[in-house]
XYZ file of C-alpha atoms in Angstrom:
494
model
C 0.000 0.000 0.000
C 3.032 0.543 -2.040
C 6.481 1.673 -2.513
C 8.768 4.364 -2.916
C 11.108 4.763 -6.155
C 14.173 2.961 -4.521
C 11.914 0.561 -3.119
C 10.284 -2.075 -5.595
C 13.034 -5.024 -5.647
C 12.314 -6.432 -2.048
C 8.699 -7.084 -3.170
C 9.842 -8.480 -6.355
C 12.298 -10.769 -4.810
C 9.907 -11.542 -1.783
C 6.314 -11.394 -2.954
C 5.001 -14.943 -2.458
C 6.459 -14.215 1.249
C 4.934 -10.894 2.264
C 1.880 -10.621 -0.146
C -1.381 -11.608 1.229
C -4.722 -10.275 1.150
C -7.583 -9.707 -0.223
C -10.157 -11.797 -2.159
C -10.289 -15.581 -1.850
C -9.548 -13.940 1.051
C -5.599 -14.161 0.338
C -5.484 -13.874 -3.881
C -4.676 -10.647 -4.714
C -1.492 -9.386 -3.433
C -1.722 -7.153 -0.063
C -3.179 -3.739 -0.744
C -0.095 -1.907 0.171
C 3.452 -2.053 0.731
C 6.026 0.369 1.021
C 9.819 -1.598 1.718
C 13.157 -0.100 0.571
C 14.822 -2.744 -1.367
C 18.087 -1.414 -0.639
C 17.162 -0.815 3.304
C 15.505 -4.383 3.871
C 16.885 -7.636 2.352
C 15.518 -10.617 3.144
C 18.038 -11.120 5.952
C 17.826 -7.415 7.415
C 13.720 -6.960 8.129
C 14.318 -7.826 11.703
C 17.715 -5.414 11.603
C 16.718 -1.872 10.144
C 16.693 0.955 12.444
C 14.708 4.645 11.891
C 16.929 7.357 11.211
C 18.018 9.708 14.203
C 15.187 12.034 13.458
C 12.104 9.834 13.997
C 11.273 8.912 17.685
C 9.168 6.352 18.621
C 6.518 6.884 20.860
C 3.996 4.551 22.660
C 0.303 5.221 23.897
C -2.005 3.190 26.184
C -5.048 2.996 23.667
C -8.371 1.650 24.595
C -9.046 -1.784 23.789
C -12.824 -1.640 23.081
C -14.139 2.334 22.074
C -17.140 1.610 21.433
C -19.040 0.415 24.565
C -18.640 0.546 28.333
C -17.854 -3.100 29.452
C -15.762 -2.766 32.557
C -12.850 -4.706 29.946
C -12.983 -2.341 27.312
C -11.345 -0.175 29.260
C -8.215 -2.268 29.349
C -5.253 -0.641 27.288
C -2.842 -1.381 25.126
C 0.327 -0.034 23.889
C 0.312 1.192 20.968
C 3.115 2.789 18.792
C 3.392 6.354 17.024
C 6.544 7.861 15.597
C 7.017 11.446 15.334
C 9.659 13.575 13.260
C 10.291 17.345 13.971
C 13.084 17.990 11.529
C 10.596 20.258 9.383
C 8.365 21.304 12.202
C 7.690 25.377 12.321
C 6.428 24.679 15.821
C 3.243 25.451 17.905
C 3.799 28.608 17.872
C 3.378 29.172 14.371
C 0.865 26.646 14.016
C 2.363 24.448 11.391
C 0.686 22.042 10.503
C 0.635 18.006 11.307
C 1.074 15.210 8.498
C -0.537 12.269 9.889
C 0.164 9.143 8.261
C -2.811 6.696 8.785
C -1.132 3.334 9.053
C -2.067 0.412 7.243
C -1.253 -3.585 7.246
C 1.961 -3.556 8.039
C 4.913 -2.396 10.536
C 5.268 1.027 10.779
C 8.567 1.402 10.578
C 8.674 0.958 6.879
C 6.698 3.605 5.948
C 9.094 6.285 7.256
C 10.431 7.367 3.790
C 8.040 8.590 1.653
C 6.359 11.520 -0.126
C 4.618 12.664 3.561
C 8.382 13.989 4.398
C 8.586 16.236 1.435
C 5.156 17.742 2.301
C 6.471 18.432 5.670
C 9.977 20.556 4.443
C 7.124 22.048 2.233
C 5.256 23.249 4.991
C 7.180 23.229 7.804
C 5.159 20.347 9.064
C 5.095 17.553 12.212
C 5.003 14.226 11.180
C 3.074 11.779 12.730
C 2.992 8.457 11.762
C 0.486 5.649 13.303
C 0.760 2.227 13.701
C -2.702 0.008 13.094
C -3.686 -2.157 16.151
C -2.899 -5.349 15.813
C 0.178 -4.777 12.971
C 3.924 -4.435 14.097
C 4.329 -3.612 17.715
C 0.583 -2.308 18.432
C -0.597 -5.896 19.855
C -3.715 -5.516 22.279
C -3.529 -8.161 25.576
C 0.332 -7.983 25.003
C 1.587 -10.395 22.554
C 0.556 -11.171 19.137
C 0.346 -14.479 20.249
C -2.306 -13.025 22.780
C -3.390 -11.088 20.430
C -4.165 -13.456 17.730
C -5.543 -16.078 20.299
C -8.888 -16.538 18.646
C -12.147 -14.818 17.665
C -12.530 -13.328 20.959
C -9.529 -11.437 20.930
C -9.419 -10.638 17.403
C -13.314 -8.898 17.504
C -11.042 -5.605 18.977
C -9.585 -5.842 15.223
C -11.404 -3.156 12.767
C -11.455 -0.125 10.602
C -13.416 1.780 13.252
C -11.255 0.876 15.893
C -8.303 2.161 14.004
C -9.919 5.389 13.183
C -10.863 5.888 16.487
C -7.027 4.837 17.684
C -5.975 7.533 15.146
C -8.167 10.036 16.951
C -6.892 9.300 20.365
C -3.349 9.846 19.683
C -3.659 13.181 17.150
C -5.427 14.693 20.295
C -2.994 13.758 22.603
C 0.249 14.829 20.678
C -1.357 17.840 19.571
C -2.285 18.532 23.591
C 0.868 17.778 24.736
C 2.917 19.863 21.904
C 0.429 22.869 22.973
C -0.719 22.495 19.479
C -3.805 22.476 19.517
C -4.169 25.262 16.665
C -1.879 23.266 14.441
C -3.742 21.893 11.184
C -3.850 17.987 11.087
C -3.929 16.493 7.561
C -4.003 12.896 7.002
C -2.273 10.936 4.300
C -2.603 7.863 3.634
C -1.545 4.456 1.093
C -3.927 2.231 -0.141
C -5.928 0.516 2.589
C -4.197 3.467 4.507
C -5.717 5.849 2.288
C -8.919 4.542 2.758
C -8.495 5.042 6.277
C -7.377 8.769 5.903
C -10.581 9.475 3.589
C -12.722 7.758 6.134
C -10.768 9.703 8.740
C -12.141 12.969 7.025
C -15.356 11.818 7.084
C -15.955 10.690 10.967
C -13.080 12.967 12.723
C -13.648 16.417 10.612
C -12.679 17.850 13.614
C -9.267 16.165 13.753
C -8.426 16.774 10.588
C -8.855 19.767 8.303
C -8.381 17.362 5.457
C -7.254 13.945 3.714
C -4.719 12.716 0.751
C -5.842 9.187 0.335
C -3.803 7.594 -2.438
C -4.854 4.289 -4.278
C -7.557 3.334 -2.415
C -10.185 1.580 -3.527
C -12.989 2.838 -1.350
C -15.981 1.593 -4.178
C -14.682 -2.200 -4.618
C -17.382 -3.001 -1.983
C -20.684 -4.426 -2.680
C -21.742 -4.065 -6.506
C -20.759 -0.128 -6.747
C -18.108 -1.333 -9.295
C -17.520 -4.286 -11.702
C -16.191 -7.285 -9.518
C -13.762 -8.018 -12.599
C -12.263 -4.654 -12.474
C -8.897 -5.304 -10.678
C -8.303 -8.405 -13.296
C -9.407 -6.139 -16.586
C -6.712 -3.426 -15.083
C -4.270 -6.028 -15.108
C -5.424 -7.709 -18.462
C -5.234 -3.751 -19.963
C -1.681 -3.760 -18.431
C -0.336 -6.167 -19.841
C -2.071 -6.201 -23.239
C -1.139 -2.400 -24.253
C 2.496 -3.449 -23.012
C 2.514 -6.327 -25.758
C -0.394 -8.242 -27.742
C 2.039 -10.933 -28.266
C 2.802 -11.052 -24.399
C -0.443 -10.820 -23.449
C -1.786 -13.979 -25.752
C 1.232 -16.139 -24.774
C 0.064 -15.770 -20.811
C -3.575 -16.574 -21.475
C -2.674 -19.674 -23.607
C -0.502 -20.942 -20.929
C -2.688 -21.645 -18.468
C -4.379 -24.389 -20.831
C -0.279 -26.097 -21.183
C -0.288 -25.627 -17.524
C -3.218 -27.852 -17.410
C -2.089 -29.865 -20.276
C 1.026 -31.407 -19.190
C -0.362 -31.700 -15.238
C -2.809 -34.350 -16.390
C 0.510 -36.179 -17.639
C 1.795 -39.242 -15.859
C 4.441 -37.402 -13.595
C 3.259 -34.039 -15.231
C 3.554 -32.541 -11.521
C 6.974 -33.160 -11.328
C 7.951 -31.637 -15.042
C 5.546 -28.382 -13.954
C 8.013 -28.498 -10.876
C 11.428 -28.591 -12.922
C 10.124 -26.489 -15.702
C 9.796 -23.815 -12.921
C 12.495 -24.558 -10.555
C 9.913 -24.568 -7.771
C 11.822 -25.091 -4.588
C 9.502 -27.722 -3.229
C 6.917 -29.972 -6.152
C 4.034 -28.160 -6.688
C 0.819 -29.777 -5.600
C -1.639 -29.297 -8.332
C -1.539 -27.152 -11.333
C -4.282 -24.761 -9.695
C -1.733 -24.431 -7.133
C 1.359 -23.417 -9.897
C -1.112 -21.027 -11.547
C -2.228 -19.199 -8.689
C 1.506 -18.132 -8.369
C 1.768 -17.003 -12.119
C -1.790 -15.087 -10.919
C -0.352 -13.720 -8.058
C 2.968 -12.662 -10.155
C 1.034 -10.836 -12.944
C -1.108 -9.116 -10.705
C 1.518 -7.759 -8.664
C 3.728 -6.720 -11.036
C 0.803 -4.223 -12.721
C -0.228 -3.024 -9.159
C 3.596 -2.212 -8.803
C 4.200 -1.333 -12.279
C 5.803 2.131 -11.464
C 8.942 3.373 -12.878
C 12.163 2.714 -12.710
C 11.661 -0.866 -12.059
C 8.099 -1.286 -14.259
C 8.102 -4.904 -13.692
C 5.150 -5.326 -16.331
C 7.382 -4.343 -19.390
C 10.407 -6.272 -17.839
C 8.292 -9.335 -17.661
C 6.947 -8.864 -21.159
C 10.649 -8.405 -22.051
C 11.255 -11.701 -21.209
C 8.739 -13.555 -22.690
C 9.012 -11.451 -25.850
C 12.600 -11.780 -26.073
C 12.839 -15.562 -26.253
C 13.631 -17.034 -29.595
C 11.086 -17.739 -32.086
C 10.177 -21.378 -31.764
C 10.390 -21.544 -28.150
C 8.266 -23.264 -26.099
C 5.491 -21.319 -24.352
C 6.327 -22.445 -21.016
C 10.185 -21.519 -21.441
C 8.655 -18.172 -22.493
C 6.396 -17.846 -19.089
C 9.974 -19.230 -17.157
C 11.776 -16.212 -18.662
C 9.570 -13.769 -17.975
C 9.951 -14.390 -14.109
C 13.185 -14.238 -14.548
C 12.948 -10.669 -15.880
C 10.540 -9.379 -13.520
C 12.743 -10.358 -10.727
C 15.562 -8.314 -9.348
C 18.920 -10.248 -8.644
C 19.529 -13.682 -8.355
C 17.197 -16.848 -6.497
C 17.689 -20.135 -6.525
C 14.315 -21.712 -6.776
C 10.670 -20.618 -6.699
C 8.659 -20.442 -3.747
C 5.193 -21.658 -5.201
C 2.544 -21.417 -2.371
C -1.194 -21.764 -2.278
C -2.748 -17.894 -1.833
C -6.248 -19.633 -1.069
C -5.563 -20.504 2.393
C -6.573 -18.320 4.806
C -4.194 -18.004 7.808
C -5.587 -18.076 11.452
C -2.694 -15.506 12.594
C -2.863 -13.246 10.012
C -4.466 -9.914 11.202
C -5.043 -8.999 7.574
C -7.161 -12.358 6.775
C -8.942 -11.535 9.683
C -10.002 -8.000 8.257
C -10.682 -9.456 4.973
C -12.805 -11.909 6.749
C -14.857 -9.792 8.918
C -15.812 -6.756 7.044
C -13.022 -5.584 4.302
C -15.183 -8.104 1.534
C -13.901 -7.203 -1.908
C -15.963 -9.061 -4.072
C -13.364 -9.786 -6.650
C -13.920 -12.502 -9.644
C -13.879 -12.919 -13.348
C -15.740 -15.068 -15.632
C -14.702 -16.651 -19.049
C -13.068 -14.066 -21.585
C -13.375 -11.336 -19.423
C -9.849 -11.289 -18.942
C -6.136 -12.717 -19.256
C -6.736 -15.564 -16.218
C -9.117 -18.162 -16.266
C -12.417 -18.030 -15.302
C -12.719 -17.386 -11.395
C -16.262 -16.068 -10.013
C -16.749 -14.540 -6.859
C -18.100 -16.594 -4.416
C -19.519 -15.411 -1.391
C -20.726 -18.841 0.128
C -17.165 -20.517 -0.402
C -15.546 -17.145 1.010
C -17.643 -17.333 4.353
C -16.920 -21.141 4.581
C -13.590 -20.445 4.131
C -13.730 -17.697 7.129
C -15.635 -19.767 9.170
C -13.310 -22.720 9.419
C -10.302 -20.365 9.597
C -12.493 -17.609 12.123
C -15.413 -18.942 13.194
C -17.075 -16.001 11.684
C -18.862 -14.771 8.900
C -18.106 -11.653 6.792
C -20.352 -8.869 6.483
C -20.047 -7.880 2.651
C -22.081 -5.102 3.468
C -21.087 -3.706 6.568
C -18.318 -1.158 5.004
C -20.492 0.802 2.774
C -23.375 0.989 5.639
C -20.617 2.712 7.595
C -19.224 5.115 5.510
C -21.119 4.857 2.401
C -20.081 4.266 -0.925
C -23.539 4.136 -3.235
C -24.545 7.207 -5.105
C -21.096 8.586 -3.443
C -21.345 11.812 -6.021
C -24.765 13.121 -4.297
C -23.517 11.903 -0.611
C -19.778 13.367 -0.691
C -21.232 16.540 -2.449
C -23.563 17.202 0.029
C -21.710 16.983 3.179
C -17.895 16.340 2.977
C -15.020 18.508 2.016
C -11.181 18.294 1.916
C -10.137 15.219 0.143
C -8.022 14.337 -2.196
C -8.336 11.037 -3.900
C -5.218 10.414 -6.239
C -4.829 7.288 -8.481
C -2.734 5.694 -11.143
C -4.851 4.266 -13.495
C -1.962 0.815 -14.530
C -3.027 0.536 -10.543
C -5.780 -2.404 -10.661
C -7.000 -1.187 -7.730
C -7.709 1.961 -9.401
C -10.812 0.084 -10.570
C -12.571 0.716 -6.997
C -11.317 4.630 -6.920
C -12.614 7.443 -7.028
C -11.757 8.864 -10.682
C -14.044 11.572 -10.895
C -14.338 15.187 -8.688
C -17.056 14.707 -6.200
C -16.979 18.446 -5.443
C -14.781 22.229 -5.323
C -13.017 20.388 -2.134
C -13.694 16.391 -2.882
C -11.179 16.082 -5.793
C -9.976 13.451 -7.773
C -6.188 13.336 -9.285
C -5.157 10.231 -11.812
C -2.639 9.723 -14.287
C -2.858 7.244 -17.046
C 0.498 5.770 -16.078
C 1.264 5.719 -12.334
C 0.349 2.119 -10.818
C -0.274 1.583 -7.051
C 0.696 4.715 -4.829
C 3.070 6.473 -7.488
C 2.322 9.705 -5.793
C 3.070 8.749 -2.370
C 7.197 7.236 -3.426
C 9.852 9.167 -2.041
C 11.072 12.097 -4.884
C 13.673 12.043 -6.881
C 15.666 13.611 -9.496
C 14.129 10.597 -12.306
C 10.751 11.174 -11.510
C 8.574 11.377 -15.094
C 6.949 14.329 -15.292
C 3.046 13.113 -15.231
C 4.171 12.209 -11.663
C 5.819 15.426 -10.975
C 2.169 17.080 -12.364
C -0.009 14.705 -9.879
C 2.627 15.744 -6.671
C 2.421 19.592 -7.728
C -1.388 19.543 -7.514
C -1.877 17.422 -4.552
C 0.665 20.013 -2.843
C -1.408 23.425 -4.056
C -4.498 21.644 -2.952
C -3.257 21.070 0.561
C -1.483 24.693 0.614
C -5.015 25.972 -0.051
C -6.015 24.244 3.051
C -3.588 24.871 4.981
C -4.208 28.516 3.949
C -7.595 28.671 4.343
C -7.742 27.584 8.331
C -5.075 30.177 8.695
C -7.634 32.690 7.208
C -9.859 31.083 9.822
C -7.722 30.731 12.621
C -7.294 34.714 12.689
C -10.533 36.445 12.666
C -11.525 33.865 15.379
């Protein structure tokens, strides 16, 4: 939910690893990431340490915000990191970036564009952790934490917005800043959060950036192919001849695993570090490859066109499969000695993001016959709940998230009452499909470009960036100067 310009190889190299998420429940690959390839190898996750300038902060949060049991009061500790290299101070009133965390460990979303906004305008920055991701583990482990359904119910979006709201009160009380403007930013699922932030805490925040985030891929507000056709369109206006030589491949796939011992030449064709299981098993991988590489299919790296490269480039004659082999070995960056083919249907009992997925982020993703590159694959909301409900015990509730903060007729509903976001999407991002593409009002805007992919606008600057990036930045930043300039206006006549 995503990843800065220097920071595309790790999830290359380690995708089948730290990709989970969301339909099937665990299909697609994660919503977000941000990881610096060149900060965390494989080997170094557990090792990287924040720069000097970010200090990490803990607050007892509320378990349970939402009612008045005598154990929803119990706390846990949950972590915030703050940077005040930029800040103008609260005596100015410069403003607060808030970064509204996501599915993941905070500490790797440090670098990105939030810190250039802040030398901008002389901002705090305020990143939080999501309960039950990284350190923020409620009853004090995430062994605790993940127990069972019990102590995974404390797991939501609500929860986390109310978290956010907690701690942007406090820090702004104990900086004597309470006439500093809070804006939240946030990446994918995180943007979500930060538009949903907007909405429930206006307040909190004087407004919201939410990047990629697919706020309409709930219920039937958009197509439930659109994520595969984005990836399909990807692919197909990177190279016709690419794009027909993965959709035939799935049928070889299928051809040479009804072989005798057709397993075990699907396993050396490959180089799979264990023998695949089934063929459904292999081409869930391939899936899972494709569809990451056009959600991450932002420059330099553009994994899309190096993957075409290599299945392009091969000699005329070669064998199809040879052809799918070599585009892996394009997409990825540096060297690996096997494949690690997994099965992305399984849900996984200790996985706070299956949980989510399970409980009330339902994106009812599927394709039919034709409709796209893959093979036919329908959603299916009875196998989904059956799946949650012998990894959970629970059932999902598809509709819960758009009874909550809406979604249907969002043009009339936004127009009418909310102000101050910006939604920004790259339309090569699949997830694009379930974003909001058009301006909702003066205030509720939309900013795309045709070639950014998942969270383009939210990487870390530099000197390489295309322009149509450098565009989408500079209007996100006079949109949120106008902001910042209009509570000013405000914050003086009072």
């Amino acid at each position: 939910m995503a990843l800065p310009s220097s920071q595309l190889c790790l999830v290359l190299l380690l995708l089948p690893i730290i990709c989970s998420s969301a339909v099937h429940p665990r299909k697609l690959t994660r919503l977000t990431k941000f990881y610096d390839a060149q900060k965390f190898a494989a080997s170094e996750f557990s090792d990287y340490h924040l720069p000097a300038e970010y200090e990490i902060n803990y607050y007892p949060q509320t378990l349970d915000h939402f009612n008045y049991k005598p154990e929803s009061y119990a706390t846990f500790q949950q972590r915030y990191i703050l940077n005040f290299k930029y800040w103008g101070g609260a005596n100015s009133s410069s403003p607060i970036f808030v970064w509204t965390g996501e599915e993941s460990d905070l500490v790797y979303d440090v670098e990105t564009s939030i810190v250039d906004l802040a030398s901008r305008f002389k901002g705090l920055l305020l990143y939080i952790e999501h309960r039950y991701y990284g350190e923020s583990m409620p009853f004090g482990s995430e062994d605790e934490a993940f127990r069972n359904s019990t102590t995974l119910g404390y797991l939501s979006s609500e929860q986390a917005l109310a978290d956010y709201a907690q701690i942007i009160t406090d820090v702004k009380k104990n900086l004597s800043a309470q006439n500093s403007p809070a804006i939240a930013v946030g990446a994918s699922y995180g943007g979500m959060l930060a538009a949903w932030f907007r909405l429930k805490y206006p307040h909190i925040v004087i407004g919201s950036l939410a990047s990629s985030s697919p706020i309409l891929y709930f219920d039937d507000i958009v197509p439930q192919n659109g994520y595969h056709v984005v990836v399909t369109k990807d692919f197909r206006d990177t190279s016709e001849s690419c794009y027909n030589y993965i959709k035939e491949s799935w049928y070889e796939i299928d051809r040479i695993a009804a072989e005798p011992n057709g397993l075990m030449a699907l396993s050396n064709k490959f180089n799979t570090c264990s023998p695949v299981n089934s063929s459904a098993e292999l081409k869930d991988y391939l899936e899972i490859t494709y569809i990451s590489s056009a959600q991450y299919d932002n420059p330099p790296y553009n994994p899309v066109q190096n993957t075409c490269r290599g299945i392009d480039g091969a000699p005329a004659g070669t064998y199809i499969l040879d052809r799918i082999v070599a585009g892996l070995h394009a997409r990825r960056s540096g060297p690996y000695s096997c494949l690690h083919v997994f099965s992305p249907n399984e849900l996984y009992n200790g996985s706070a993001w299956d949980w989510q997925t399970c409980s009330e982020m339902v994106f009812p993703i599927g394709y039919s016959y034709n409709e796209t590159m893959f093979q036919s694959n329908p959603f299916d909301i009875n196998k989904y709940t059956t799946n949650c409900l012998q990894t959970f015990g629970i059932k999902p509730k598809p509709n819960w998230i758009t009874t909550q903060f809406g979604g249907h007729d969002i043009k009339t509903v936004l127009g009418t009452f909310a102000s101050n976001i910006i939604f920004a999407n790259g339309l090569r991002d699949p997830w694009s499909s379930g974003g909001v593409l058009e301006d909702i009002s003066d205030s509720v805007v939309a900013i795309y470009t045709k070639y950014g992919a998942h969270c383009a606008d939210l990487y870390t600057p530099t000197s390489d960036d295309p322009d149509w990036l450098i565009e989408q930045r500079y209007k996100e930043i006079k949109i949120i100067g106008a902001w910042i300039a209009e509570y000013y206006a405000k914050l003086a006549i009072k």
